[in-house]
Coordinates of C-alpha atoms in Angstrom, one line a residue:
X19 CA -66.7 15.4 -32.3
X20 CA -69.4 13.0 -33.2
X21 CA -70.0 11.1 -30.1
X22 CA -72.6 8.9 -31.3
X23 CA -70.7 8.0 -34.6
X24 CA -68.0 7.2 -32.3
X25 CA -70.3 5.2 -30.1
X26 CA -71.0 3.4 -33.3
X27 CA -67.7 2.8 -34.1
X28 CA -66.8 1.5 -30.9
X29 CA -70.2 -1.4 -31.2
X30 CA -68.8 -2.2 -34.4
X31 CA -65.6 -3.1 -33.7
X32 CA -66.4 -4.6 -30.3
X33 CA -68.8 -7.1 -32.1
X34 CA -66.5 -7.6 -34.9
X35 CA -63.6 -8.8 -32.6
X36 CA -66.1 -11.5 -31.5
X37 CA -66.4 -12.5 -34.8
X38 CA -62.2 -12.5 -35.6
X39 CA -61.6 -14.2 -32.5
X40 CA -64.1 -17.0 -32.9
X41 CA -63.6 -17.5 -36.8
X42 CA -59.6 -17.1 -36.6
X43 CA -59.7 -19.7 -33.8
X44 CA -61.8 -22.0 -36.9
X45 CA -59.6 -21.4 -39.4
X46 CA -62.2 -19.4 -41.1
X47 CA -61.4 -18.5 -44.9
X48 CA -61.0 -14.7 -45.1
X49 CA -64.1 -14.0 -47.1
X50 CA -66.2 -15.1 -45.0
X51 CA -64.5 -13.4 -41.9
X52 CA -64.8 -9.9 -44.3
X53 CA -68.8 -10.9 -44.8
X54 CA -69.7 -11.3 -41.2
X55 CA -68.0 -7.8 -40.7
X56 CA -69.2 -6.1 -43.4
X57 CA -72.5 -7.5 -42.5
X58 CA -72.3 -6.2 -38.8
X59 CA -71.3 -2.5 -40.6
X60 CA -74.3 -2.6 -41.7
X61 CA -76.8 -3.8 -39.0
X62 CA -74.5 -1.4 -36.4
X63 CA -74.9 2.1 -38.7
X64 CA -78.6 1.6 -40.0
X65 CA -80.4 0.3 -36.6
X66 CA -81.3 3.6 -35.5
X67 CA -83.2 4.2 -39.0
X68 CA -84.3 0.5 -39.9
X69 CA -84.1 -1.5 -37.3
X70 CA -85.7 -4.2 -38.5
X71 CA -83.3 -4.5 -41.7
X72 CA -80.2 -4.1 -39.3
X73 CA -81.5 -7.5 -37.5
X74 CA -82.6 -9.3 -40.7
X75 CA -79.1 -8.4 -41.6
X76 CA -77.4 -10.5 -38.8
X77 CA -80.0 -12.8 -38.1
X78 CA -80.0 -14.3 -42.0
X79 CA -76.1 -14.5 -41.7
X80 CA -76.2 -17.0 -38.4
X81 CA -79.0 -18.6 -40.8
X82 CA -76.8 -18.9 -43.9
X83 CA -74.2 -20.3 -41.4
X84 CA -76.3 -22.8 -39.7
X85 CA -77.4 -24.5 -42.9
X86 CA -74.2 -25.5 -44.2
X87 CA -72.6 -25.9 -41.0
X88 CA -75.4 -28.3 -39.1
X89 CA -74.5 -31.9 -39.6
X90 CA -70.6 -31.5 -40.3
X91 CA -67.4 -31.5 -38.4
X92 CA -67.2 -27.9 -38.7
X93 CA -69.2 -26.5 -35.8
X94 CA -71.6 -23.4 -35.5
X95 CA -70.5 -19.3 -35.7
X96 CA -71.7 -18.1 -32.4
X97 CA -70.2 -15.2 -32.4
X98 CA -72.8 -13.3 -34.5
X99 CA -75.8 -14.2 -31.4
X100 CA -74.6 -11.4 -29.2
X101 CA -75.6 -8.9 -32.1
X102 CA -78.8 -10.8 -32.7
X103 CA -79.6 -10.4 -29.4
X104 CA -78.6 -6.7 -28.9
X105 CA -80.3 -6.0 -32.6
X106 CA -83.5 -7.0 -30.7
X107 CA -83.2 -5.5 -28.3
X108 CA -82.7 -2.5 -30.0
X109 CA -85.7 -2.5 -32.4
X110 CA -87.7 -2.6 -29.4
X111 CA -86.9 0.4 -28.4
X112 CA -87.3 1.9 -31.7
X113 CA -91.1 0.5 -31.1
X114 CA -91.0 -1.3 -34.3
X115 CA -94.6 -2.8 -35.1
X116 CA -95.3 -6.3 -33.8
X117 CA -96.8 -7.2 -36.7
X118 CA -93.3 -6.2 -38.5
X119 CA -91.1 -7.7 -36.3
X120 CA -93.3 -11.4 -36.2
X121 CA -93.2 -10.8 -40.1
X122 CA -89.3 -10.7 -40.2
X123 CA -88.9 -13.6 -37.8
X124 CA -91.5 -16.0 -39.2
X125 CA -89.7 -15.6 -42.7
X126 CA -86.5 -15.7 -41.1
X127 CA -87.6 -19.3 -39.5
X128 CA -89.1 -20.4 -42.4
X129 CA -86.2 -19.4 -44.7
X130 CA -83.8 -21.4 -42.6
X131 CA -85.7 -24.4 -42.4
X132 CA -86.3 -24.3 -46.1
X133 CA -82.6 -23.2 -47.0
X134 CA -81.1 -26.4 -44.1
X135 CA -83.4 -28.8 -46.3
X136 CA -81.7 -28.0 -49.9
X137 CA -78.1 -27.5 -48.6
X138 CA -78.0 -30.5 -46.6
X139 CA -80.1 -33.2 -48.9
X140 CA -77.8 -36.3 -47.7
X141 CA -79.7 -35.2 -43.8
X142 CA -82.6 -37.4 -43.4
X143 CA -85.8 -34.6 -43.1
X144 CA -86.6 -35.7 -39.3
X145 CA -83.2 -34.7 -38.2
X146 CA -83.6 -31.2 -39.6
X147 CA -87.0 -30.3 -38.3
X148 CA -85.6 -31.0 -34.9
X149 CA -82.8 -29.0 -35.1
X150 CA -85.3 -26.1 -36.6
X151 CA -87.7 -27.1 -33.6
X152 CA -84.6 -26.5 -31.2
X153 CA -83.4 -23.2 -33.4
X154 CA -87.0 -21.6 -33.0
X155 CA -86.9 -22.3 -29.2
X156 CA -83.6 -20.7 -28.7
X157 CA -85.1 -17.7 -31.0
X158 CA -87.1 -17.3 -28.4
X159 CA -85.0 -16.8 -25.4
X160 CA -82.1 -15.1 -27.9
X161 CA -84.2 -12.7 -30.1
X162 CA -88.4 -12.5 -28.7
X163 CA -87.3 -11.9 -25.2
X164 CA -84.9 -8.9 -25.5
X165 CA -87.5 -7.3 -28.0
X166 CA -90.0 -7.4 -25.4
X167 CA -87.9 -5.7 -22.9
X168 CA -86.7 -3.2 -25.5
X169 CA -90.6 -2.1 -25.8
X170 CA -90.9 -2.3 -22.2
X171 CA -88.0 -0.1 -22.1
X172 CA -89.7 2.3 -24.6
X173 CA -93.2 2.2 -22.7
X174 CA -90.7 3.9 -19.9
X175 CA -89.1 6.2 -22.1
X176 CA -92.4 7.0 -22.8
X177 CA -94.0 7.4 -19.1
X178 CA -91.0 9.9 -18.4
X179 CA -91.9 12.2 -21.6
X180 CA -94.8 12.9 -23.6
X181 CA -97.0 10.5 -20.9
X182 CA -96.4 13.3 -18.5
X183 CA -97.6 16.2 -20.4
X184 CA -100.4 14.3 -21.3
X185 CA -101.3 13.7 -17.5
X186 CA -100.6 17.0 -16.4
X187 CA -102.9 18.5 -19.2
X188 CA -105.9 16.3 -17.7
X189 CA -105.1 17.1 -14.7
X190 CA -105.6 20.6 -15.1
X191 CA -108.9 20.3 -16.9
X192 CA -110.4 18.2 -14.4
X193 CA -109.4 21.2 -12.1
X194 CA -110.8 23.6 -14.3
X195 CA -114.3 21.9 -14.6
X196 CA -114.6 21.3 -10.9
X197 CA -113.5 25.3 -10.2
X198 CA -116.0 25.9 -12.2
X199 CA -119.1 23.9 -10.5
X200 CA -117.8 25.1 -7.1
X201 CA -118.3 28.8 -8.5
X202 CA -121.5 27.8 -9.7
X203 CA -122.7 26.5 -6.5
X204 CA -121.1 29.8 -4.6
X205 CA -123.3 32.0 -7.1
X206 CA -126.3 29.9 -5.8
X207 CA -125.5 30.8 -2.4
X208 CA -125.0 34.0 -3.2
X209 CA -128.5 34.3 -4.6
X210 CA -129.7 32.6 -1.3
X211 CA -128.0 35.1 1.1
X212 CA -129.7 38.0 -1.5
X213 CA -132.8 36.8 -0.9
X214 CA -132.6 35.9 3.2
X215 CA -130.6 39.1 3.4
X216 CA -133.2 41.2 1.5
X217 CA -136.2 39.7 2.8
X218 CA -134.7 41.0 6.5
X219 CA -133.6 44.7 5.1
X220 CA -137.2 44.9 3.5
X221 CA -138.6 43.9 7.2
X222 CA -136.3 47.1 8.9
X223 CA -137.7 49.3 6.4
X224 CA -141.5 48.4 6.8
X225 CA -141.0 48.8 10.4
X226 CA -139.0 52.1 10.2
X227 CA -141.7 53.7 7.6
X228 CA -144.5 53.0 10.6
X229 CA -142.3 54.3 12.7
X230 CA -141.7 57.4 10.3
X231 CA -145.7 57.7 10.6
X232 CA -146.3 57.5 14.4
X233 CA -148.0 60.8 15.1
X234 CA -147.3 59.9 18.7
X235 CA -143.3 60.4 18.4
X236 CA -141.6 63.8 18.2
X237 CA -140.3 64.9 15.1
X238 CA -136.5 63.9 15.2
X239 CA -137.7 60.8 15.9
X240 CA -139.6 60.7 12.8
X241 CA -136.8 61.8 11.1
X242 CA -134.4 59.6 12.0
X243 CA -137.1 56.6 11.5
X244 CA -137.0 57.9 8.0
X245 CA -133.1 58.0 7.7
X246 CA -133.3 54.5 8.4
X247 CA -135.7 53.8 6.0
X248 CA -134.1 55.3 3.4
X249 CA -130.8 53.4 4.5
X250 CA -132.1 50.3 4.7
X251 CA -133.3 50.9 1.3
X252 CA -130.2 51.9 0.1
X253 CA -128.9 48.8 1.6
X254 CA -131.2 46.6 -0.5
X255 CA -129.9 47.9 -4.0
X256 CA -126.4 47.7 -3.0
X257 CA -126.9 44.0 -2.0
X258 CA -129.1 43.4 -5.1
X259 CA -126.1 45.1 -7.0
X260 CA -123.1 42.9 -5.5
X261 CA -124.8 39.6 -5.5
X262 CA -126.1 40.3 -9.3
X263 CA -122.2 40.6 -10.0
X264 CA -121.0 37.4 -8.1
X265 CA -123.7 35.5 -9.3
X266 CA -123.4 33.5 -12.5
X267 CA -126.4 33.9 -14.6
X268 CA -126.7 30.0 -15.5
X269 CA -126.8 29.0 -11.9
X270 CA -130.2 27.5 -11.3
X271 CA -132.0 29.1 -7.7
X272 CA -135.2 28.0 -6.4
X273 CA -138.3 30.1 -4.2
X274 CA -136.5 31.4 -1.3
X275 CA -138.9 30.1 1.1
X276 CA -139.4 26.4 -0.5
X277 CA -138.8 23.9 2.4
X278 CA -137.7 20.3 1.4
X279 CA -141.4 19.0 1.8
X280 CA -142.8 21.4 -0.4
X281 CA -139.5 20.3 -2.4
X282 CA -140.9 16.2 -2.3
X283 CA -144.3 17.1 -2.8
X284 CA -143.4 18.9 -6.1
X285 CA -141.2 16.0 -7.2
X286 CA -143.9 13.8 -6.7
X287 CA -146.1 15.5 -8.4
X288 CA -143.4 15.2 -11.8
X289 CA -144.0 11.3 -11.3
X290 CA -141.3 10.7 -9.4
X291 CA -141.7 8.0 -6.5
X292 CA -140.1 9.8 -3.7
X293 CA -141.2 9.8 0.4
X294 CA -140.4 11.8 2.8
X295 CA -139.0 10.9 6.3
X296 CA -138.2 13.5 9.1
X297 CA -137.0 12.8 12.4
X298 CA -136.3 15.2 15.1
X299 CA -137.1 19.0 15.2
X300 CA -135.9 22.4 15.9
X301 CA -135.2 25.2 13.1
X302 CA -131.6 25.0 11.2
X303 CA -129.1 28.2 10.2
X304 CA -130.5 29.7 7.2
X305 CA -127.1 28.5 5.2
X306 CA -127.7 24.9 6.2
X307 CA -131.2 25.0 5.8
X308 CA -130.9 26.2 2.2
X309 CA -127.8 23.3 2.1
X310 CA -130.3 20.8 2.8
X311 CA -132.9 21.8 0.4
X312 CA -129.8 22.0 -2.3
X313 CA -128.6 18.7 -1.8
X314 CA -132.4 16.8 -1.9
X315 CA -133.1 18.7 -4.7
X316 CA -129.8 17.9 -6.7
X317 CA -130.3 14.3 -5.5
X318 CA -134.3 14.1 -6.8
X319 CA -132.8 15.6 -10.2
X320 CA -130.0 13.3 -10.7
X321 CA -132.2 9.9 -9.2
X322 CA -134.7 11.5 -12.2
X323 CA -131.8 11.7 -15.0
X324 CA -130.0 8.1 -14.0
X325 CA -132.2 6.5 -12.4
X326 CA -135.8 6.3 -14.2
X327 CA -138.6 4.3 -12.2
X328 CA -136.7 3.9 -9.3
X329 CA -138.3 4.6 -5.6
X330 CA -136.6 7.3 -3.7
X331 CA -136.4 7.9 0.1
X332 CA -135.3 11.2 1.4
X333 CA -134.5 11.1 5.4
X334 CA -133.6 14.3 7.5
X335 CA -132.5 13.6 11.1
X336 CA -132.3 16.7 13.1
X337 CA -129.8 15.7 16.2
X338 CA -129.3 18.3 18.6
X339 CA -125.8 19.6 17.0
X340 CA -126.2 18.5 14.0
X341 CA -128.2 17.5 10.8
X342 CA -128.2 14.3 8.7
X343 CA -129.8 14.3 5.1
X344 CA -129.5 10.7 3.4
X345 CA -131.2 10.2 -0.1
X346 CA -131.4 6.6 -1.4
X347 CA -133.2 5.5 -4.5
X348 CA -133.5 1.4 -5.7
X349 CA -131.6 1.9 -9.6
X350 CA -132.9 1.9 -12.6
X351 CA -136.2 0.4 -13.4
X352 CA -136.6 1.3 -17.2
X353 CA -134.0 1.7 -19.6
X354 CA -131.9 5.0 -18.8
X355 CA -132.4 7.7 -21.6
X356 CA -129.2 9.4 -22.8
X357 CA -129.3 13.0 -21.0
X358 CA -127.1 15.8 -20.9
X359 CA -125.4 16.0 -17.9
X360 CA -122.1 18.2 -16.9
X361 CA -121.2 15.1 -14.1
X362 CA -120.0 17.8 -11.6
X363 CA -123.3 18.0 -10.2
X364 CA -122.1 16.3 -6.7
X365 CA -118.5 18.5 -6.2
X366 CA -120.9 21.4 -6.7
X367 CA -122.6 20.0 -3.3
X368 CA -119.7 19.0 -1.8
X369 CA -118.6 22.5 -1.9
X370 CA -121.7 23.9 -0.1
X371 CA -121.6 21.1 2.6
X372 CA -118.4 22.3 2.9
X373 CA -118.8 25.9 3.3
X374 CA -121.3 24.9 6.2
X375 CA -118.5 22.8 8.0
X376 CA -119.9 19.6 7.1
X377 CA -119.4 16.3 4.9
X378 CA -120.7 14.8 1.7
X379 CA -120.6 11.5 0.5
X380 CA -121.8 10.0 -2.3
X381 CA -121.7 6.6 -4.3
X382 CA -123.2 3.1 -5.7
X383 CA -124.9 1.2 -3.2
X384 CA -123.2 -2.6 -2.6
X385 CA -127.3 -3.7 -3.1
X386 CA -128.0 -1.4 -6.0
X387 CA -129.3 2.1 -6.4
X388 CA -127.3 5.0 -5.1
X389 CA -127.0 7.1 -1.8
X390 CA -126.3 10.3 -0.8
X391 CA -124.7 11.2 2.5
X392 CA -124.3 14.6 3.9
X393 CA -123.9 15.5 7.7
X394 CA -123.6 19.7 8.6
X395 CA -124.0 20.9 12.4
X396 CA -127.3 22.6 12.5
X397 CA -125.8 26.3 13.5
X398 CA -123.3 26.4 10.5
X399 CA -119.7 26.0 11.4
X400 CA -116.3 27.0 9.9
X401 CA -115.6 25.8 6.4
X402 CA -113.7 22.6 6.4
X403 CA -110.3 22.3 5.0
X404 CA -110.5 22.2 1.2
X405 CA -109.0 18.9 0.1
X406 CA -106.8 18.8 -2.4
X407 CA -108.2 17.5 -5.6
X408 CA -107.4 14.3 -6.5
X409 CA -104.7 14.3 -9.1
X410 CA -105.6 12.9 -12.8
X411 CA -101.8 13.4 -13.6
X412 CA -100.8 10.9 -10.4
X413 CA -103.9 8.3 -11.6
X414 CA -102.2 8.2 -15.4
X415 CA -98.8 7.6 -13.9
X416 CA -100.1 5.0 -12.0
X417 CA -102.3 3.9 -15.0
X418 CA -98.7 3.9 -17.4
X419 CA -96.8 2.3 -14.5
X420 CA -99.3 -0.6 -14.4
X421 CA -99.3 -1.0 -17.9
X422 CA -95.4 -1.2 -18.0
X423 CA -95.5 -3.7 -15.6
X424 CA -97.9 -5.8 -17.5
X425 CA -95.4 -5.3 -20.3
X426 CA -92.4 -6.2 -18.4
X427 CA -94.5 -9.6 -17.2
X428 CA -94.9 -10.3 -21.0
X429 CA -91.7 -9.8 -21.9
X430 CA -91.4 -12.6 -19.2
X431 CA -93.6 -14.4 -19.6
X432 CA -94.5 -14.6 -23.3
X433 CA -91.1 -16.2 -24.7
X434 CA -90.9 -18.6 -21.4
X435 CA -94.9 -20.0 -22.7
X436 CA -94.1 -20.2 -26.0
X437 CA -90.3 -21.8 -25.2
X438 CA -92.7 -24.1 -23.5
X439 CA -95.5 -24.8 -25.9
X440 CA -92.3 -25.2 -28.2
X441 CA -90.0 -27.5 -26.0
X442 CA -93.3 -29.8 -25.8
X443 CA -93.6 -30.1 -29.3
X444 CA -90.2 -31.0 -29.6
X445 CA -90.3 -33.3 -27.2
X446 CA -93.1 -35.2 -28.6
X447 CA -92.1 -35.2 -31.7
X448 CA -88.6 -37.4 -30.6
X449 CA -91.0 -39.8 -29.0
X450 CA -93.1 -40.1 -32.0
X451 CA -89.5 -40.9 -33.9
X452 CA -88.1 -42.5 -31.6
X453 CA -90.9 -45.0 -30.8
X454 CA -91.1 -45.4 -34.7
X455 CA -87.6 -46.0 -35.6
X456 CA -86.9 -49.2 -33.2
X457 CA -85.8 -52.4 -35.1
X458 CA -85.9 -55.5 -32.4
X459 CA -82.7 -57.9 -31.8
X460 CA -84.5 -60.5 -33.4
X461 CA -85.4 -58.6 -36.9
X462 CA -81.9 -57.2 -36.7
X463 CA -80.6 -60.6 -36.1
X464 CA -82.7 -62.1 -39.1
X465 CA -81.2 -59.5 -41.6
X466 CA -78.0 -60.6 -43.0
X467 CA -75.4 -59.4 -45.8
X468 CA -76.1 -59.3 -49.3
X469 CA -80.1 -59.3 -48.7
X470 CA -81.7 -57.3 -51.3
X471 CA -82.7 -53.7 -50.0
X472 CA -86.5 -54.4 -50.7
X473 CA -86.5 -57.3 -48.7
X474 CA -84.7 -55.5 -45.4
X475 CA -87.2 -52.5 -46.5
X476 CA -90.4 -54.8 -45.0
X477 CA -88.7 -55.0 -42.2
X478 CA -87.5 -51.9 -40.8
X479 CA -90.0 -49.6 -38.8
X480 CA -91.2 -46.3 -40.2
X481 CA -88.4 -43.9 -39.4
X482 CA -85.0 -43.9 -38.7
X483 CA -83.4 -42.4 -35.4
X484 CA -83.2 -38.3 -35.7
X485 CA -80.3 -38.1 -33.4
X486 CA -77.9 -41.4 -34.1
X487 CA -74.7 -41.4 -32.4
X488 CA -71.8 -38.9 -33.5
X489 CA -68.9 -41.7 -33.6
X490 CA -67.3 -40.0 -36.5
X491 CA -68.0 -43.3 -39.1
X492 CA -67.1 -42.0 -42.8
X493 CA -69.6 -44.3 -45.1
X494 CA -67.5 -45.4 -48.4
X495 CA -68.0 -44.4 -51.6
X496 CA -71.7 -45.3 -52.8
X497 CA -73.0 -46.3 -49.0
X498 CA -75.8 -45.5 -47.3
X499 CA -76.3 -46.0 -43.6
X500 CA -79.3 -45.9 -41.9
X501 CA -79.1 -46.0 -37.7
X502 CA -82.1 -47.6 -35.9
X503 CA -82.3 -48.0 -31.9
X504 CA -82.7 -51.4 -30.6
X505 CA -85.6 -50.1 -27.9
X506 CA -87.6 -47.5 -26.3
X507 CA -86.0 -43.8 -26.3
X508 CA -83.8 -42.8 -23.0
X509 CA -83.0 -46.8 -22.6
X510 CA -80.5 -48.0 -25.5
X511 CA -76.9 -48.3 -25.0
X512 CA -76.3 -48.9 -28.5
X513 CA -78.0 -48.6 -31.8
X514 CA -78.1 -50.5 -35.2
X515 CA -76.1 -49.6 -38.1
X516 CA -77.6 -50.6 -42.0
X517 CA -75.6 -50.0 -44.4
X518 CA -76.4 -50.1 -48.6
X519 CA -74.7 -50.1 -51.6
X520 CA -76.2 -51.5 -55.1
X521 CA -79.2 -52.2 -54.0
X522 CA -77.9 -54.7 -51.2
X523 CA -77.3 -54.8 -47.7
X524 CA -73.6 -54.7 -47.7
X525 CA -73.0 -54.0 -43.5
X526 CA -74.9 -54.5 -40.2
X527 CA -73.0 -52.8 -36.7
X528 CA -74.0 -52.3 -33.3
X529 CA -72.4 -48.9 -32.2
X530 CA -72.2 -47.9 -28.4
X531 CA -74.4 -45.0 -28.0
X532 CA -74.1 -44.5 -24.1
X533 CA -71.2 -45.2 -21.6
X534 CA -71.8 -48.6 -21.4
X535 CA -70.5 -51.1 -23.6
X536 CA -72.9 -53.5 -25.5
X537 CA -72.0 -56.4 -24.4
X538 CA -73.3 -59.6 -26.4
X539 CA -75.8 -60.4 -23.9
X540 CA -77.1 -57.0 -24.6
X541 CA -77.0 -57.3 -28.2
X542 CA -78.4 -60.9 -28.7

């Protein structure tokens, strides 16, 4: 079985009972009751492919049925606004273009303004416009709104799918590219524990060759001087052999016994405005010494890259547990050049602090410039905790979910502006008539019956009233009424009726308007 053809089904029929049921309780003619169902046929079994059509579809029929029915005793088909609305809604979440779905409505407006003004030519012009005015704000609220939240709805669709795979595939090439500079810097450690290492090993073996050659020792002595000579030999090339396989052959190293002044002195030298300041004393592990050296040097070459003329001040505080190294520079002084630069230079440093037990940090200044913070005890320590990375795929979640909430605030907020914007118009524009459509008492009271029509013309204001009172009058044969209020909008109890026939004025009536009855002190 079919389930979403029966789905289908079941839509179709539950919007075309809304239709019977209003349109039987009408008296309806048959034909039309067949087109409003063959017409939800069609919108229901297309939507999924054409969305658009399947609203055009509905949305011209409650047009066609507006313009004949606005300005009669017949009433308006409602019944068809439910699929509007859900028809909307649904092309949403197809993610229809907005540039499609403004196109359909704007023509769709436009079409049933245009088709109200031909079918009903005997309704005066203002009166139409304001019941377009007050069909394009209810379009807003019946058929913008719920296509907003149907893309709102999509956007989520979205975030739980594809948006996901995306995030996770970031994710995991962030990883990969900060794995790799932590390896990079461990290969540079490496290199700095071949050379410590070796220089020591080379040390045992100078002493145990004059050893070896001390005529004053017995002979097993020398020989065992030599053994250890030749060991710590041996031990050398083995070290020389396993640090050359862990380290990785791009991995920049610098002279083994370089300290950080010799370090500034060289940078200055390049042209780079850099001073030194030291504070405290005492000699540091040989790992955090060689961290220190790693991260001024790393800091010189990245103040170099990104930050071209600016002064740089290195400061190494020696405590008694610990050691602080803080690099600042100023910013930028020239234009920055566009380097090459991998970006991962600081987790590669954050890495070796870490190794050392320590802490980096690292960021923009709140004056300008940059600093570099990095705090290690001076013997070396454990390695801290590793912190987990921080996750690309939870910052693009958050990234979508921020993005669907903006959506879901314009879905919101969009239709209830523009219902606004539109409501304001409207409302002016009944002042505007309703200001200009006001005959006095005494002009009214000057006019009488069988005055010719040009006459009465230089006397009545611009426009007539776009919303005169619905007391069911039935104009005879060859009459034309005209209805014009008596004051200022929102204050009349009655209006003024002008009828003509031939050319003539052939009636004058005040009708009640409101609950009160004019009275004859009222209309005098």
């Amino acid at each position: 079985m079919n389930w979403r053809r029966l789905g289908d089904v079941g839509l179709w029929a539950g919007l075309s009972f809304l239709v019977l049921a209003e349109s039987g309780a009408r008296g309806d003619p048959y034909w039309m009751q067949a087109a409003f169902i063959a017409t939800l046929f069609v919108a229901v079994f297309v939507r999924r492919r054409w969305p658009l059509v399947a609203l055009a579809a509905v949305a011209w029929a409650e047009i066609v049925v507006l313009a004949f029915a606005l300005g009669t005793q017949n009433g308006v088909q409602v019944a068809l606004v439910p699929a509007i609305t859900l028809m909307s809604y649904l092309a949403g979440r197809r993610e229809t273009q907005l540039k499609h779905f403004v196109m359909v409505c704007s023509w769709s407006l436009l079409g049933g303004l245009l088709l109200a003004l031909v079918v009903q030519r005997e309704q005066h012009a203002t009166e139409a416009v304001l019941s377009w005015l007050v069909m394009l704000l209810l379009a807003l609220l019946l058929v913008v709104l719920p296509w907003l939240v149907g893309r709102y709805r999509a956007q989520q669709a979205l975030l739980a799918s594809a948006g996901w795979d995306r995030a996770e595939r970031i994710e995991r090439e962030q990883r990969m590219a900060i794995d790799q500079e932590r390896l990079r810097e461990r290969s540079r450690i490496a290199q700095d524990m071949h050379d410590s290492v070796g220089h020591e090993l080379s040390l045992i073996a100078l002493r145990a060759a004059a050893l070896e050659l001390d005529p004053s020792l017995p002979d097993e002595h020398r020989q065992a001087a030599t053994s250890l000579r030749e060991a710590a030999a041996t031990a050398t090339d083995r070290l020389g052999e396993i640090i050359g396989v862990l380290r990785d052959s791009d991995a920049p190293t610098v002279p083994r016994d370089e300290s950080v002044p010799s370090l500034i002195e060289r940078a200055a030298e390049s042209g780079l405005e850099v001073r030194l300041i030291e504070e405290g004393d005492g000699e540091l592990s040989p790992m955090v010494d060689r961290a220190v050296h790693r991260i001024v040097q790393e800091s010189l070459t990245n103040a170099s890259k990104h930050a071209p003329g600016a002064a740089v001040t290195v400061t190494v505080t020696r405590a008694d547990d610990d050691v602080r190294v803080q690099i600042v520079d100023t910013g930028a002084q020239r234009p920055v050049q566009s380097v090459p630069s991998s970006g991962r230079g600081l987790d590669g440093l954050r890495e070796r602090v870490r190794l050392v037990g320590g802490t980096l940090t690292a960021g923009p200044r709140s004056g300008g410039g940059f600093e570099v913070v990095a705090t290690m005890p001076r013997a070396g320590g454990r390695p801290e905790p590793e912190a987990p990375p921080m996750s690309a795929a939870e910052a693009e979640r958050a990234t979508v979910r921020r993005s669907a909430r903006r959506g879901l605030v314009t879905a919101v907020a969009a239709p209830l502006i523009l219902g606004a914007a539109v409501g304001v118009v409207a409302l002016g524009y009944y002042l505007i008539a309703g200001y200009n459509s006001i005959l006095h008492p005494g002009q009214y009271d000057a006019l009488t019956i069988g005055q010719p029509e040009d006459d009465v013309e230089k006397v009545l204001p611009a426009m007539q009233m776009i919303d005169p009172p619905s007391e069911g009058y039935t104009a005879p044969a060859g009459w034309s009424c005209r209805y014009y209020s008596p004051d200022v909008p929102f204050s009349i109890t009655y209006v003024y009726r002008l009828c003509f026939a031939d050319g003539k004025l052939v009636a004058k009536t005040v009708v009640q308007s409101g609950s009160v009855v004019p009275t004859p002190e009222s209309t005098g």
